[in-house]
PDB file of C-alpha atoms in Angstrom:
ATOM      1  CA  MET S 401       0.000   0.000   0.000  1.00 88.00           C
ATOM      2  CA  GLU S 402       1.265   3.468  -0.827  1.00 92.00           C
ATOM      3  CA  PRO S 403       1.442   6.002   2.037  1.00 95.00           C
ATOM      4  CA  VAL S 404      -1.472   8.432   2.148  1.00 96.00           C
ATOM      5  CA  VAL S 405      -1.161  12.134   2.996  1.00 98.00           C
ATOM      6  CA  LEU S 406      -4.015  13.563   5.092  1.00 98.00           C
ATOM      7  CA  ARG S 407      -4.602  17.257   5.822  1.00 98.00           C
ATOM      8  CA  THR S 408      -6.638  19.324   8.256  1.00 97.00           C
ATOM      9  CA  LEU S 409      -6.768  23.089   8.629  1.00 96.00           C
ATOM     10  CA  ARG S 410      -3.754  23.017  10.956  1.00 97.00           C
ATOM     11  CA  LEU S 411      -1.988  19.741  10.268  1.00 98.00           C
ATOM     12  CA  GLU S 412      -0.455  17.545   7.634  1.00 98.00           C
ATOM     13  CA  LEU S 413      -0.234  13.809   8.288  1.00 98.00           C
ATOM     14  CA  SER S 414       2.355  12.089   6.105  1.00 97.00           C
ATOM     15  CA  VAL S 415       4.898   9.305   6.238  1.00 96.00           C
ATOM     16  CA  LEU S 416       7.960   9.935   8.408  1.00 95.00           C
ATOM     17  CA  THR S 417      11.067  10.944   6.473  1.00 95.00           C
ATOM     18  CA  GLU S 418      14.746  11.369   7.276  1.00 95.00           C
ATOM     19  CA  GLY S 419      14.004  15.081   7.636  1.00 96.00           C
ATOM     20  CA  ASP S 420      11.924  14.235  10.739  1.00 97.00           C
ATOM     21  CA  ALA S 421      14.724  12.343  12.475  1.00 96.00           C
ATOM     22  CA  GLU S 422      16.038  15.140  14.720  1.00 96.00           C
ATOM     23  CA  ALA S 423      12.563  16.240  15.851  1.00 96.00           C
ATOM     24  CA  LEU S 424      11.588  12.600  16.384  1.00 95.00           C
ATOM     25  CA  PHE S 425      14.710  11.985  18.453  1.00 96.00           C
ATOM     26  CA  ALA S 426      14.040  15.106  20.548  1.00 95.00           C
ATOM     27  CA  ALA S 427      10.396  14.149  21.161  1.00 93.00           C
ATOM     28  CA  GLY S 428      11.489  10.646  22.121  1.00 91.00           C
ATOM     29  CA  GLN S 429      13.430  12.070  25.074  1.00 93.00           C
ATOM     30  CA  ASP S 430      10.163  13.065  26.787  1.00 90.00           C
ATOM     31  CA  PRO S 431       9.626  10.823  29.844  1.00 89.00           C
ATOM     32  CA  ALA S 432       5.889  10.585  29.055  1.00 88.00           C
ATOM     33  CA  VAL S 433       6.592   9.359  25.512  1.00 89.00           C
ATOM     34  CA  GLN S 434       9.011   6.772  26.878  1.00 87.00           C
ATOM     35  CA  ARG S 435       6.641   5.735  29.673  1.00 87.00           C
ATOM     36  CA  TYR S 436       3.416   5.426  27.704  1.00 86.00           C
ATOM     37  CA  THR S 437       4.486   4.370  24.211  1.00 86.00           C
ATOM     38  CA  SER S 438       6.464   1.493  22.777  1.00 85.00           C
ATOM     39  CA  VAL S 439       9.566   3.537  21.926  1.00 87.00           C
ATOM     40  CA  PRO S 440      12.764   2.081  23.381  1.00 86.00           C
ATOM     41  CA  THR S 441      14.148   3.548  26.588  1.00 86.00           C
ATOM     42  CA  PRO S 442      16.550   5.221  26.237  1.00 89.00           C
ATOM     43  CA  PHE S 443      15.478   6.470  22.812  1.00 92.00           C
ATOM     44  CA  THR S 444      18.531   7.023  20.623  1.00 94.00           C
ATOM     45  CA  ARG S 445      19.044   8.704  17.281  1.00 95.00           C
ATOM     46  CA  ALA S 446      19.469   5.215  15.778  1.00 96.00           C
ATOM     47  CA  ASP S 447      16.059   4.321  17.239  1.00 94.00           C
ATOM     48  CA  ALA S 448      14.574   7.346  15.462  1.00 95.00           C
ATOM     49  CA  ASP S 449      16.079   6.160  12.179  1.00 96.00           C
ATOM     50  CA  GLU S 450      14.719   2.640  12.775  1.00 95.00           C
ATOM     51  CA  LEU S 451      11.241   4.022  13.501  1.00 94.00           C
ATOM     52  CA  ILE S 452      11.318   5.965  10.241  1.00 96.00           C
ATOM     53  CA  ALA S 453      12.244   2.788   8.343  1.00 95.00           C
ATOM     54  CA  ALA S 454       9.601   0.751  10.205  1.00 94.00           C
ATOM     55  CA  THR S 455       6.853   3.192   9.253  1.00 93.00           C
ATOM     56  CA  ARG S 456       7.720   2.808   5.585  1.00 93.00           C
ATOM     57  CA  ALA S 457       7.754  -0.977   5.918  1.00 95.00           C
ATOM     58  CA  GLY S 458       4.387  -0.864   7.711  1.00 96.00           C
ATOM     59  CA  TRP S 459       2.795   0.907   4.772  1.00 96.00           C
ATOM     60  CA  GLN S 460       4.260  -1.662   2.377  1.00 95.00           C
ATOM     61  CA  THR S 461       2.801  -4.585   4.340  1.00 95.00           C
ATOM     62  CA  GLY S 462      -0.403  -2.693   5.187  1.00 95.00           C
ATOM     63  CA  ASP S 463      -0.411  -3.685   8.864  1.00 95.00           C
ATOM     64  CA  ARG S 464       1.129  -0.539  10.395  1.00 95.00           C
ATOM     65  CA  LEU S 465      -0.162   2.672   8.861  1.00 97.00           C
ATOM     66  CA  SER S 466       1.409   5.564  10.717  1.00 96.00           C
ATOM     67  CA  TRP S 467       1.679   9.228   9.981  1.00 98.00           C
ATOM     68  CA  ALA S 468       4.022  11.953  11.122  1.00 97.00           C
ATOM     69  CA  VAL S 469       1.905  14.823  12.423  1.00 98.00           C
ATOM     70  CA  HIS S 470       3.296  18.142  11.168  1.00 98.00           C
ATOM     71  CA  GLU S 471       2.169  21.602  12.249  1.00 98.00           C
ATOM     72  CA  GLN S 472       3.563  24.325   9.994  1.00 96.00           C
ATOM     73  CA  GLY S 473       6.109  21.845   8.640  1.00 96.00           C
ATOM     74  CA  VAL S 474       7.398  20.774  12.076  1.00 96.00           C
ATOM     75  CA  LEU S 475       6.978  17.239  13.416  1.00 97.00           C
ATOM     76  CA  VAL S 476       4.825  17.416  16.557  1.00 97.00           C
ATOM     77  CA  GLY S 477       3.777  13.785  16.932  1.00 97.00           C
ATOM     78  CA  ILE S 478       2.737  10.487  15.453  1.00 97.00           C
ATOM     79  CA  VAL S 479      -0.660   8.917  14.906  1.00 98.00           C
ATOM     80  CA  GLY S 480      -1.257   5.526  13.408  1.00 97.00           C
ATOM     81  CA  LEU S 481      -3.467   2.567  12.750  1.00 97.00           C
ATOM     82  CA  TYR S 482      -1.567  -0.471  13.972  1.00 96.00           C
ATOM     83  CA  ARG S 483      -2.176  -4.217  13.935  1.00 96.00           C
ATOM     84  CA  VAL S 484      -4.329  -3.786  10.832  1.00 97.00           C
ATOM     85  CA  ASP S 485      -5.359  -7.386  10.212  1.00 95.00           C
ATOM     86  CA  GLY S 486      -6.862  -7.315   6.734  1.00 90.00           C
ATOM     87  CA  LYS S 487     -10.193  -8.421   8.211  1.00 95.00           C
ATOM     88  CA  GLY S 488     -11.464  -4.989   9.195  1.00 96.00           C
ATOM     89  CA  SER S 489      -9.757  -4.423  12.550  1.00 97.00           C
ATOM     90  CA  GLY S 490      -6.941  -2.198  13.694  1.00 97.00           C
ATOM     91  CA  GLU S 491      -5.684  -0.259  16.704  1.00 98.00           C
ATOM     92  CA  LEU S 492      -5.290   3.505  17.055  1.00 98.00           C
ATOM     93  CA  GLY S 493      -2.077   4.726  18.627  1.00 96.00           C
ATOM     94  CA  TYR S 494      -0.700   8.221  19.086  1.00 97.00           C
ATOM     95  CA  TRP S 495       1.620  10.559  20.923  1.00 94.00           C
ATOM     96  CA  LEU S 496       2.405  14.248  20.809  1.00 95.00           C
ATOM     97  CA  ALA S 497       5.579  16.150  21.666  1.00 94.00           C
ATOM     98  CA  ALA S 498       5.316  18.108  24.909  1.00 93.00           C
ATOM     99  CA  PRO S 499       5.392  21.619  23.360  1.00 93.00           C
ATOM    100  CA  ALA S 500       2.413  20.780  21.119  1.00 95.00           C
ATOM    101  CA  ARG S 501       0.123  19.445  23.857  1.00 95.00           C
ATOM    102  CA  GLY S 502      -2.977  21.166  25.165  1.00 95.00           C
ATOM    103  CA  ARG S 503      -4.192  22.691  21.880  1.00 97.00           C
ATOM    104  CA  GLY S 504      -6.343  19.874  20.508  1.00 97.00           C
ATOM    105  CA  LEU S 505      -3.809  18.841  17.870  1.00 98.00           C
ATOM    106  CA  LEU S 506      -3.751  15.200  18.905  1.00 97.00           C
ATOM    107  CA  THR S 507      -7.528  14.885  18.835  1.00 98.00           C
ATOM    108  CA  GLU S 508      -7.563  16.554  15.411  1.00 98.00           C
ATOM    109  CA  ALA S 509      -4.880  14.244  14.029  1.00 98.00           C
ATOM    110  CA  ALA S 510      -6.418  11.096  15.508  1.00 98.00           C
ATOM    111  CA  ARG S 511      -9.889  12.011  14.219  1.00 98.00           C
ATOM    112  CA  THR S 512      -8.420  12.428  10.742  1.00 98.00           C
ATOM    113  CA  ALA S 513      -6.731   9.008  10.931  1.00 98.00           C
ATOM    114  CA  LEU S 514     -10.011   7.455  12.145  1.00 98.00           C
ATOM    115  CA  ASP S 515     -11.959   9.071   9.309  1.00 97.00           C
ATOM    116  CA  TRP S 516      -9.529   7.560   6.823  1.00 97.00           C
ATOM    117  CA  GLY S 517      -9.501   4.180   8.601  1.00 97.00           C
ATOM    118  CA  PHE S 518     -13.283   3.921   8.451  1.00 97.00           C
ATOM    119  CA  SER S 519     -13.439   5.130   4.838  1.00 95.00           C
ATOM    120  CA  ALA S 520     -13.537   2.823   1.838  1.00 87.00           C
ATOM    121  CA  ASP S 521      -9.765   3.336   1.511  1.00 88.00           C
ATOM    122  CA  GLY S 522      -9.055   2.150   5.045  1.00 84.00           C
ATOM    123  CA  ALA S 523     -11.899  -0.393   5.094  1.00 94.00           C
ATOM    124  CA  LEU S 524     -11.890  -0.878   8.871  1.00 97.00           C
ATOM    125  CA  ALA S 525     -15.006  -1.856  10.801  1.00 97.00           C
ATOM    126  CA  ARG S 526     -13.498  -1.784  14.323  1.00 98.00           C
ATOM    127  CA  ILE S 527     -10.642   0.265  15.718  1.00 98.00           C
ATOM    128  CA  GLU S 528      -9.362  -0.475  19.198  1.00 98.00           C
ATOM    129  CA  TRP S 529      -7.472   1.768  21.601  1.00 98.00           C
ATOM    130  CA  HIS S 530      -5.264   0.563  24.460  1.00 97.00           C
ATOM    131  CA  ALA S 531      -3.269   2.436  27.076  1.00 96.00           C
ATOM    132  CA  VAL S 532      -1.460   1.681  30.297  1.00 94.00           C
ATOM    133  CA  VAL S 533      -3.756   2.224  33.286  1.00 94.00           C
ATOM    134  CA  GLY S 534      -2.959   5.742  34.488  1.00 93.00           C
ATOM    135  CA  ASN S 535      -2.370   7.303  31.070  1.00 94.00           C
ATOM    136  CA  THR S 536      -5.303   9.645  31.533  1.00 95.00           C
ATOM    137  CA  ALA S 537      -4.169  12.100  28.840  1.00 95.00           C
ATOM    138  CA  SER S 538      -4.466   9.376  26.191  1.00 96.00           C
ATOM    139  CA  ALA S 539      -7.788   8.240  27.659  1.00 97.00           C
ATOM    140  CA  ARG S 540      -9.229  11.757  27.452  1.00 97.00           C
ATOM    141  CA  VAL S 541      -8.378  11.943  23.751  1.00 98.00           C
ATOM    142  CA  ALA S 542     -10.034   8.564  23.125  1.00 98.00           C
ATOM    143  CA  GLU S 543     -13.127   9.715  25.064  1.00 98.00           C
ATOM    144  CA  ARG S 544     -13.352  12.857  22.919  1.00 98.00           C
ATOM    145  CA  LEU S 545     -13.094  10.700  19.789  1.00 98.00           C
ATOM    146  CA  GLY S 546     -16.122   8.654  20.881  1.00 98.00           C
ATOM    147  CA  PHE S 547     -14.397   5.395  21.842  1.00 98.00           C
ATOM    148  CA  ARG S 548     -16.481   3.099  24.049  1.00 98.00           C
ATOM    149  CA  PHE S 549     -14.676   1.910  27.176  1.00 98.00           C
ATOM    150  CA  GLU S 550     -14.506  -1.884  27.283  1.00 97.00           C
ATOM    151  CA  GLY S 551     -12.567  -2.490  30.482  1.00 97.00           C
ATOM    152  CA  VAL S 552      -9.242  -3.207  32.084  1.00 96.00           C
ATOM    153  CA  ARG S 553      -7.046  -5.935  30.662  1.00 96.00           C
ATOM    154  CA  ARG S 554      -4.852  -7.372  33.411  1.00 96.00           C
ATOM    155  CA  ALA S 555      -1.101  -7.447  32.646  1.00 96.00           C
ATOM    156  CA  ALA S 556      -1.961  -7.068  28.959  1.00 95.00           C
ATOM    157  CA  LEU S 557       0.524  -4.402  27.929  1.00 92.00           C
ATOM    158  CA  ILE S 558       4.290  -4.650  27.921  1.00 86.00           C
ATOM    159  CA  GLY S 559       6.110  -1.385  28.441  1.00 74.00           C
ATOM    160  CA  SER S 560       9.337  -0.049  29.838  1.00 71.00           C
ATOM    161  CA  ASP S 561       8.226  -1.150  33.329  1.00 76.00           C
ATOM    162  CA  GLY S 562       7.349  -4.722  32.250  1.00 84.00           C
ATOM    163  CA  ARG S 563       3.797  -6.098  32.157  1.00 92.00           C
ATOM    164  CA  GLU S 564       1.111  -3.623  33.132  1.00 93.00           C
ATOM    165  CA  ASP S 565      -2.656  -3.462  33.281  1.00 95.00           C
ATOM    166  CA  GLY S 566      -4.194  -1.702  30.321  1.00 96.00           C
ATOM    167  CA  TRP S 567      -7.378   0.177  29.572  1.00 97.00           C
ATOM    168  CA  SER S 568      -9.223  -0.950  26.467  1.00 98.00           C
ATOM    169  CA  ALA S 569     -11.799   0.805  24.306  1.00 98.00           C
ATOM    170  CA  ALA S 570     -13.098   0.489  20.776  1.00 98.00           C
ATOM    171  CA  LEU S 571     -14.962   2.374  18.099  1.00 98.00           C
ATOM    172  CA  LEU S 572     -17.023   0.779  15.361  1.00 98.00           C
ATOM    173  CA  ALA S 573     -17.534   2.304  11.950  1.00 97.00           C
ATOM    174  CA  THR S 574     -21.263   2.360  12.739  1.00 97.00           C
ATOM    175  CA  ASP S 575     -20.884   4.179  16.086  1.00 97.00           C
ATOM    176  CA  ASP S 576     -21.696   7.827  16.372  1.00 95.00           C
ATOM    177  CA  ARG S 577     -18.632   9.662  17.539  1.00 96.00           C
ATOM    178  CA  THR S 578     -20.100  11.726  20.331  1.00 97.00           C
ATOM    179  CA  PRO S 579     -17.667  12.228  23.201  1.00 98.00           C
ATOM    180  CA  GLN S 580     -17.931   9.612  25.932  1.00 97.00           C
ATOM    181  CA  THR S 581     -17.426   9.653  29.671  1.00 96.00           C
ATOM    182  CA  TRP S 582     -15.616   6.616  31.012  1.00 96.00           C
ATOM    183  CA  PRO S 583     -15.572   5.164  34.526  1.00 92.00           C
ATOM    184  CA  ILE S 584     -11.886   5.903  35.107  1.00 86.00           C
ATOM    185  CA  PRO S 585     -10.273   8.488  37.361  1.00 71.00           C
TER     186      PRO S 585
END
């Protein structure tokens, strides 16, 4: 599958390139990015280069469709549809660099990726979301996107601290996307 470029009024979502490597490396130094995402800890410049290569490979295989989120030409985060199984399911994942947080950019980028994922081009019927219990910032974005909370999965996620409990939610193509309120702190 060829990478797709998506645009909003403020953002461009496109495949990561070598030109994003320094900004990606810098964002990967954020303790929250290291704690709540699957980036290696410590996150090195070589890791940034490997992530760039992996995103290209994911588009080729069609199972990892991720976009660099650019605001005014600057990389501010990543959003993607992961574990795309070819049977209509995938998982939404995202992170945003610290200086870009708090302005709705992540919700805007993730909504755009969801729109594409549920379109005829993406052909997904169900998109899941998972986060380590305690990652309330990620949960709030998923709530705003309309994800339905499905529960806590015990020791389901493997992160930098080993196995951890994870929150789970999902959105169906047929769901309305009104913001939700979940039973989490």
